[in-house]
CSV table of C-alpha atoms in Angstrom, one decimal:
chain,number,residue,atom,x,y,z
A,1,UNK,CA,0.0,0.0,0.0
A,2,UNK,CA,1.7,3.1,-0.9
A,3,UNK,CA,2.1,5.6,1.6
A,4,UNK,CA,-0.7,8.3,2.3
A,5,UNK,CA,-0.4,12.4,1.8
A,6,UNK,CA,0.0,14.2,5.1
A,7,UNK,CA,-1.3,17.7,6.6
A,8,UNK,CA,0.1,19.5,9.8
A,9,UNK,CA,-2.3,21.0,11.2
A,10,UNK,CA,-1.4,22.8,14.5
A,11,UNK,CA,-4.1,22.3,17.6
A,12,UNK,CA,-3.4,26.0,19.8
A,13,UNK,CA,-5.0,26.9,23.1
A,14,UNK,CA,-3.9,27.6,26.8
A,15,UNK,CA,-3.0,24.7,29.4
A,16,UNK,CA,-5.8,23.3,30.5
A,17,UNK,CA,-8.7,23.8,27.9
A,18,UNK,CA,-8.7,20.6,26.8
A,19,UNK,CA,-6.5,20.2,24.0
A,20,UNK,CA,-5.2,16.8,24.7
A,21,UNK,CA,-8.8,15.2,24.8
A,22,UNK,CA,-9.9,17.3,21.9
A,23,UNK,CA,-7.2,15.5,19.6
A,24,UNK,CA,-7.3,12.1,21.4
A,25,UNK,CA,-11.4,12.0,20.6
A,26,UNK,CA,-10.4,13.0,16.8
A,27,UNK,CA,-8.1,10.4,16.2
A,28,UNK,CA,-9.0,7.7,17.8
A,29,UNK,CA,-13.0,8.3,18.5
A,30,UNK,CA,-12.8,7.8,22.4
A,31,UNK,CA,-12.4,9.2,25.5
A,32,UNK,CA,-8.6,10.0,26.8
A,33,UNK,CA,-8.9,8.3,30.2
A,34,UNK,CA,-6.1,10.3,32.2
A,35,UNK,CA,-4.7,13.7,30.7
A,36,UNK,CA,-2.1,14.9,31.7
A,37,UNK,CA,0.0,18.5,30.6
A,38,UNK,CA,1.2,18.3,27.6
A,39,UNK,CA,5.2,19.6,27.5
A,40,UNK,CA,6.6,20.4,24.5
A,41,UNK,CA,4.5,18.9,21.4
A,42,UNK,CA,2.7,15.8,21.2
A,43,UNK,CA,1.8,14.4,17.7
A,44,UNK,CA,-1.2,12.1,17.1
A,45,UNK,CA,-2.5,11.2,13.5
A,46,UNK,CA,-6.4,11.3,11.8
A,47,UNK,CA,-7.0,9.2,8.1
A,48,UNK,CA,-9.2,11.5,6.6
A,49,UNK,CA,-11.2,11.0,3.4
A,50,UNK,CA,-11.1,13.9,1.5
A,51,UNK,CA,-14.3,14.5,-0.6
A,52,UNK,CA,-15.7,11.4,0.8
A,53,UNK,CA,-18.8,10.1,-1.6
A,54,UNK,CA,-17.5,11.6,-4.5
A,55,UNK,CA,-15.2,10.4,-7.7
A,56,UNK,CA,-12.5,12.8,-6.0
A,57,UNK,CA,-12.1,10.6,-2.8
A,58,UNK,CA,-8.7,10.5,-1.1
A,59,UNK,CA,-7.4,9.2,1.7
A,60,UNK,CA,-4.7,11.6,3.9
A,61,UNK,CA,-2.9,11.5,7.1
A,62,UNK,CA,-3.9,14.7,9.2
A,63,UNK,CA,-1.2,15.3,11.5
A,64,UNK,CA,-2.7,16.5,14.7
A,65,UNK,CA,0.3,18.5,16.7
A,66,UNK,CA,-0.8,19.6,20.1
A,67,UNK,CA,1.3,22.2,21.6
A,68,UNK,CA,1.7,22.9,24.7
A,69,UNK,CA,-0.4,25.9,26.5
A,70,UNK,CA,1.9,27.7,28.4
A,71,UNK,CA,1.1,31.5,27.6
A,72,UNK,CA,4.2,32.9,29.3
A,73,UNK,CA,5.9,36.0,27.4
A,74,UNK,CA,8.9,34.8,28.0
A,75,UNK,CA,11.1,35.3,24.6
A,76,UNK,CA,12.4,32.0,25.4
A,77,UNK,CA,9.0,29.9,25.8
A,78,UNK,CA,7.9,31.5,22.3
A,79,UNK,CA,11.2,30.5,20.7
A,80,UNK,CA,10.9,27.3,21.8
A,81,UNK,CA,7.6,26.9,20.5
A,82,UNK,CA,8.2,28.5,17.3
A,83,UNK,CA,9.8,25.3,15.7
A,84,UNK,CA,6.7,23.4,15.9
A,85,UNK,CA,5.2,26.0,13.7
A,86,UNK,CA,7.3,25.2,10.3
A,87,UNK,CA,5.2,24.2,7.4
A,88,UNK,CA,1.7,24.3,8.8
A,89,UNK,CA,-1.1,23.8,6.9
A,90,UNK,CA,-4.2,24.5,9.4
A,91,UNK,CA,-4.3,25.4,13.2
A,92,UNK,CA,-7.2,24.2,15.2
A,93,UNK,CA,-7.8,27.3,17.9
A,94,UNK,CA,-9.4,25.8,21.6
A,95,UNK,CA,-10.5,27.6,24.4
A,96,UNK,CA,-12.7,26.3,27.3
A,97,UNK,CA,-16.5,28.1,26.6
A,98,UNK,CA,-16.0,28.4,30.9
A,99,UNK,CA,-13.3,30.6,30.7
A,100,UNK,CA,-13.3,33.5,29.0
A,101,UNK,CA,-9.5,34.9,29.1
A,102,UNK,CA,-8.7,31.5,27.2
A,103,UNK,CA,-10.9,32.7,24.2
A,104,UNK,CA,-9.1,36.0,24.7
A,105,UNK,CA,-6.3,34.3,24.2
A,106,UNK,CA,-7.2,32.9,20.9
A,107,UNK,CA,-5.5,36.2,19.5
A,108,UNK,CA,-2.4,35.5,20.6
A,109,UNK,CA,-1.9,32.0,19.7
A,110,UNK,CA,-2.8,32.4,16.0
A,111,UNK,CA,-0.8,35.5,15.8
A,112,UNK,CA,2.1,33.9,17.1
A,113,UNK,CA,1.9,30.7,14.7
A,114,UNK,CA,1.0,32.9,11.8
A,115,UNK,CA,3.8,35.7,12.6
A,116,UNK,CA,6.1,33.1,13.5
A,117,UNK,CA,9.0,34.7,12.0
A,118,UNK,CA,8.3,38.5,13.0
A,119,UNK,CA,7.4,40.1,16.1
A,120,UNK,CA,4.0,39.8,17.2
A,121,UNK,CA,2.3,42.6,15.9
A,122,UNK,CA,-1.1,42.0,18.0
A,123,UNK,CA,-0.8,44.9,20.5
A,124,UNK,CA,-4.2,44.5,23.0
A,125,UNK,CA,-5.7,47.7,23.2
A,126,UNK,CA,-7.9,49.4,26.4
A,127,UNK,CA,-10.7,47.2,26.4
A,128,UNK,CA,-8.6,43.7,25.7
A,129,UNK,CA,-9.2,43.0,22.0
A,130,UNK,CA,-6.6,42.8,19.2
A,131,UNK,CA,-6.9,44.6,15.9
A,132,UNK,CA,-8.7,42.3,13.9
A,133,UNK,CA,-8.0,43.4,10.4
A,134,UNK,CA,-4.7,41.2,11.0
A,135,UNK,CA,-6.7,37.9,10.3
A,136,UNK,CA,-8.5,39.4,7.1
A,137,UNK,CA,-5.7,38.3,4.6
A,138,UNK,CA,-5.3,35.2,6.7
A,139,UNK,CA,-4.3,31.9,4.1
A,140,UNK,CA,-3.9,29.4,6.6
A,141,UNK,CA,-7.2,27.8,7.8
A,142,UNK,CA,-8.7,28.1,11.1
A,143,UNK,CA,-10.9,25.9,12.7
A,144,UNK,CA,-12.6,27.8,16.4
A,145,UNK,CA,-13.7,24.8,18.7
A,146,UNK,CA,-14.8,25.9,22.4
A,147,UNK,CA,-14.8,22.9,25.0
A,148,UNK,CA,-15.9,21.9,28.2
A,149,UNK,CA,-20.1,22.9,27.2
A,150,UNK,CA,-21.4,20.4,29.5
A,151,UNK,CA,-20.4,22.5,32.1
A,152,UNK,CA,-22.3,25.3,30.8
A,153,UNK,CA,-25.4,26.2,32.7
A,154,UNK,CA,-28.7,25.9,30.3
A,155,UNK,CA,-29.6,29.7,31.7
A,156,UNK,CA,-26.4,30.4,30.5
A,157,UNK,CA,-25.5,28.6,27.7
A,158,UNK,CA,-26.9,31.3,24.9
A,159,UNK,CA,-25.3,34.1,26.0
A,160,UNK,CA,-21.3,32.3,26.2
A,161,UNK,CA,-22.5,30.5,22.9
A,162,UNK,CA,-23.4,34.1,21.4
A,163,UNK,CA,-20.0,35.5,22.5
A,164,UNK,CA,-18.1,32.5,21.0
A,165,UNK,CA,-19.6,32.9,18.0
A,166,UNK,CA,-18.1,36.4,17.5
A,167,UNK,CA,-14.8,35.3,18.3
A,168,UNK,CA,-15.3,33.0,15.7
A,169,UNK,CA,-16.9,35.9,12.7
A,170,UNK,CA,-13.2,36.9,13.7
A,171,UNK,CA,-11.2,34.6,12.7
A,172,UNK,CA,-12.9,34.0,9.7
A,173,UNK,CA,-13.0,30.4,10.9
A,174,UNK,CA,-16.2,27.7,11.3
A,175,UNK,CA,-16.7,26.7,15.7
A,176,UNK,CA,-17.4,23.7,17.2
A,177,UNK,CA,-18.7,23.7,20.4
A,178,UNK,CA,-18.4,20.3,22.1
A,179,UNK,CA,-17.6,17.7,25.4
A,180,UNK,CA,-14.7,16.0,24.7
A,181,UNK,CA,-15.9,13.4,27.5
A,182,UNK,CA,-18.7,12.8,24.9
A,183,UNK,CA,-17.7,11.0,21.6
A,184,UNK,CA,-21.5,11.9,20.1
A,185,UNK,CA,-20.6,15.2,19.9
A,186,UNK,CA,-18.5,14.0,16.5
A,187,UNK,CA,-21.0,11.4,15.7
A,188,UNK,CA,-20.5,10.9,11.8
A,189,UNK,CA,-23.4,13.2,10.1
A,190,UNK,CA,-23.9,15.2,13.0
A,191,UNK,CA,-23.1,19.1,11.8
A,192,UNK,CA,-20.1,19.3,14.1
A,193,UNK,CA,-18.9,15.8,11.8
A,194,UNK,CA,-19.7,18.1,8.8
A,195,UNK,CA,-17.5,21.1,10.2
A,196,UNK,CA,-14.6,19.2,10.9
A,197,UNK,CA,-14.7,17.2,7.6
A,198,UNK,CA,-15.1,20.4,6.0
A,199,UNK,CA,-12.2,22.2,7.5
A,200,UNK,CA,-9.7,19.0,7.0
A,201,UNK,CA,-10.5,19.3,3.4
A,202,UNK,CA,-9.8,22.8,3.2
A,203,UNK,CA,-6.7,22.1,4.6
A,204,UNK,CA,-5.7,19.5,2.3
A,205,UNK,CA,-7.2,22.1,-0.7
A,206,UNK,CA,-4.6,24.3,0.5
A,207,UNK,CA,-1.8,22.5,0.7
A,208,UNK,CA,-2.2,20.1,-2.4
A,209,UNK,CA,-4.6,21.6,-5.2
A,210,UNK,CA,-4.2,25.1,-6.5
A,211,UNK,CA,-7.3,27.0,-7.5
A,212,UNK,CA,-7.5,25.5,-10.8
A,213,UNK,CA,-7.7,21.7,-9.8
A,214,UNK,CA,-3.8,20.8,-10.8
A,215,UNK,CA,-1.9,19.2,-7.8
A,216,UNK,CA,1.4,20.9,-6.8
A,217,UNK,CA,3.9,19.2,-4.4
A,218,UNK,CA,5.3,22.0,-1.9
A,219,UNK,CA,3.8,23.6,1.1
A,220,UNK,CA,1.3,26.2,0.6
């Protein structure tokens, strides 16, 4: 069998929202038992069908590279994480819908992945938000997916949900909301299924097929 196509797609968010569950219920449809902090990167693979159901069907590897969450500002701890950056084709932005500084934070990852080799040039301004016109010519996809809703209180639940989907209109970017302790929130044909399907073959459009169908062979 002749090996499959690959993505990297980065998964970005601070310690503790959930990233770790997030890509363990993508790849391997079940719950991740024990988390634990992630240090460094940890790398965990999805087979994707890209245009499933149609005479364009392909098979890929998605490359699922979960970063660790520390948002220090240490020069070092961004330096560090910059070589996990190199060559992305996707980033997968997650913040916990409980928490809203780690949605906040959303900024900051993507603008340090995406300005990995400049200085950050998101500067927060008096009321907290980043300039948003930085995202508007934005190549790389972006997937927004808000965990931890289960812990959402119903009398709550639109309001957060009506914030998140802001953050979202951002980014320019399709959100998830989800339980990662709750496989049936990806249940194939459910529209979360759809979104995620949808966004991996973005992705792969990107970083295999230029806008006239023909198939190149370097990183987009």
């Amino acid at each position: 069998m002749a090996a499959l196509d690959r993505v990297k797609v980065l998964v970005l968010g601070d310690s503790g929202v959930g990233k770790s569950s997030l890509v363990h219920l993508l790849c391997h449809n079940q719950v991740l038992g024990n988390p634990s902090w992630t240090v460094g990167c940890s790398v965990d693979v999805r087979i994707h069908d890209y245009k499933e159901g149609t005479p364009e069907e392909k098979t890929y590897y998605i490359e699922l590279w979960d970063v660790g969450g520390s948002v220090g500002s240490a020069t070092s701890v961004k330096s560090t994480r910059a070589v996990f950056y190199n060559l992305l084709n996707g980033i997968i932005l997650v913040h916990d819908l409980t928490n809203k500084k780690s949605s906040q934070n959303l900024y900051r990852w993507s603008l340090e992945a995406l300005n990995r080799d400049v200085a950050p040039t998101g500067v927060l301004v008096t009321n907290g938000d980043y300039d948003r016109e930085q995202f508007a010519d934005n190549q790389i996809p972006l997937l927004v997916i808000g965990t931890k809703l289960d812990q959402i209180p119903e009398t709550k639940r639109n309001e957060v949900l009506t914030r998140t989907a802001f953050l979202a209109e951002d980014f320019n970017a399709e959100e998830i909301n989800l339980d990662c302790t709750n496989p049936r929130y990806l249940a194939a044909g459910s529209s979360n299924a759809v979104k995620l399907s949808r966004f991996f073959d973005k992705v792969i459009e990107k970083r295999y097929f230029l806008r006239d169908g023909n198939q190149v062979s370097s990183f987009s």
